[in-house]
mmCIF file of C-alpha atoms in Angstrom:
data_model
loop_
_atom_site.group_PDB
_atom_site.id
_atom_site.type_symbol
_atom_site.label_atom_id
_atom_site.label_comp_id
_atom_site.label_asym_id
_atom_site.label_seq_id
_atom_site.Cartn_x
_atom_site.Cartn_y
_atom_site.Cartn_z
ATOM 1 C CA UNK A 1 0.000 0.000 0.000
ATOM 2 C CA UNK A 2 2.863 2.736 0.721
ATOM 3 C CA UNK A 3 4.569 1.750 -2.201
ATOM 4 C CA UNK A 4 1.158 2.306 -4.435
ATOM 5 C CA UNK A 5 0.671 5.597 -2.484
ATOM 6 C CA UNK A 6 4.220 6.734 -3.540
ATOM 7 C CA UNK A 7 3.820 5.641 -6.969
ATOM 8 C CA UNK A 8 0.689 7.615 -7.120
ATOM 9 C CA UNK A 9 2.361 10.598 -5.638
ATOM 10 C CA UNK A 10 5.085 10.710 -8.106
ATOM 11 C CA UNK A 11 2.365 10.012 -11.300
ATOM 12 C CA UNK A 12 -0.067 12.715 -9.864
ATOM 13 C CA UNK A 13 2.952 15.078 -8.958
ATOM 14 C CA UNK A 14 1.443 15.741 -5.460
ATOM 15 C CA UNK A 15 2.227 14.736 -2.226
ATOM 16 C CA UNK A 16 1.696 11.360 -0.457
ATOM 17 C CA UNK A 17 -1.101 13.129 2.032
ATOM 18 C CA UNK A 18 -2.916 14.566 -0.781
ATOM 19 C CA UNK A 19 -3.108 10.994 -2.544
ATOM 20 C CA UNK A 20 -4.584 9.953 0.898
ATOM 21 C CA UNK A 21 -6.666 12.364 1.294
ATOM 22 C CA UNK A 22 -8.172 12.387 -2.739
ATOM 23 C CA UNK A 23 -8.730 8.342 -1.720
ATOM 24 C CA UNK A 24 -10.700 9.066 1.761
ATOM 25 C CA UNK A 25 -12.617 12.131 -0.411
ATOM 26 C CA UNK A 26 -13.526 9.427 -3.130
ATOM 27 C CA UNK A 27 -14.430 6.632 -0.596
ATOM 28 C CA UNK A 28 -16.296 9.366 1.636
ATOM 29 C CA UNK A 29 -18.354 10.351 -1.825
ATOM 30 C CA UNK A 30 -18.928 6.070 -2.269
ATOM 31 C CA UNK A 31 -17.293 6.115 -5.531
ATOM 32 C CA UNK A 32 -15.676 3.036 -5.116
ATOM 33 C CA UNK A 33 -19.176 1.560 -3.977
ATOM 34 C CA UNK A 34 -20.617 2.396 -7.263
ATOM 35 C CA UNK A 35 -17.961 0.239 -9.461
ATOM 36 C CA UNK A 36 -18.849 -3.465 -9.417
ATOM 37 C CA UNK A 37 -16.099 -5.364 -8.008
ATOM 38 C CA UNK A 38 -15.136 -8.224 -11.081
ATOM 39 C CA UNK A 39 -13.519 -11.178 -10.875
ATOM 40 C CA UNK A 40 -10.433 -11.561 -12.951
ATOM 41 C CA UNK A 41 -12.222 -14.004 -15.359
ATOM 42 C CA UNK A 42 -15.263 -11.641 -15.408
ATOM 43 C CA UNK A 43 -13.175 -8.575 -16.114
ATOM 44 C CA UNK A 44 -11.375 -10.549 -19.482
ATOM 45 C CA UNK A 45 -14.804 -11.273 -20.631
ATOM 46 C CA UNK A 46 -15.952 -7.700 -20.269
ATOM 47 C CA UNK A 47 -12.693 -6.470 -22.138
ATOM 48 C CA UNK A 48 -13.315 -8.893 -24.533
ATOM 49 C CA UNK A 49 -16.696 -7.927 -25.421
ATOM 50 C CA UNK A 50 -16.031 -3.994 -24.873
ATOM 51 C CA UNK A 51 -12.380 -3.894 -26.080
ATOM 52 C CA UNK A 52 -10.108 -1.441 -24.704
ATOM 53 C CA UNK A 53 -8.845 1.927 -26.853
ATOM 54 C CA UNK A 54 -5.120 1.394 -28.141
ATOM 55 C CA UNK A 55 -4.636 4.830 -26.186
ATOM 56 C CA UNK A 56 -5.491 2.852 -23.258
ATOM 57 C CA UNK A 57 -3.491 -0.378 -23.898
ATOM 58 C CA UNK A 58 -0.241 1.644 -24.477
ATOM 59 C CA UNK A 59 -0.905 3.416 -21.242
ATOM 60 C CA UNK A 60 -1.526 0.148 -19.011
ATOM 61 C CA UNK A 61 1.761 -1.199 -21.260
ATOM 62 C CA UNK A 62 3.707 1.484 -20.011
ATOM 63 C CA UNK A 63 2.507 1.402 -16.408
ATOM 64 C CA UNK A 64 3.642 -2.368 -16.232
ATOM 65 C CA UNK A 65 7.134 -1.892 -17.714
ATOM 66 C CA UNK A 66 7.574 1.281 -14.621
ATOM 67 C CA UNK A 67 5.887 -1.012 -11.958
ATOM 68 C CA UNK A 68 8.452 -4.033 -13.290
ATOM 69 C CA UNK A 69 11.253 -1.846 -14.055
ATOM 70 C CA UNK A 70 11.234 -0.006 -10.169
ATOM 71 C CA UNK A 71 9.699 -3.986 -8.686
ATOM 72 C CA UNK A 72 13.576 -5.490 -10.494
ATOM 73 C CA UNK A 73 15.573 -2.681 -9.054
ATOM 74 C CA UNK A 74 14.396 -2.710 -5.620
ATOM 75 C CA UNK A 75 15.595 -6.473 -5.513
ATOM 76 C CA UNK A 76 19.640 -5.844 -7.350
#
């Protein structure tokens, strides 16, 4: 969790409180009740009937490669 904080701290250019406190504002609001929570399998077969934008696909590409990329150097 404090590594996702500080990951979202560097992307949003903001400090690690103010990604706390957007996250308590959102949960306070009950955004994150109005998403359905999907299964892995259910969430493939919703991207596979919806598709996802190239735009999109690039962007969760690149996120992975950072995430793996910072994940690899923590360890050597």
């Amino acid at each position: 969790t404090v590594s996702r904080v500080e990951e979202l701290a560097v992307k949003w250019n903001v400090p690690k409180s103010e990604v706390v406190r957007r996250a308590i504002d959102q949960a306070a609001r009950g955004e994150h009740l109005e998403r359905e929570i999907l299964t892995p399998l259910q969430a493939l077969e919703s991207l596979q009937k919806t598709g996802i934008s190239a735009r999109a696909a690039a962007r969760f590409n690149a996120e992975v490669r950072l995430s793996r990329r910072a994940s690899s150097l923590k360890r050597g």
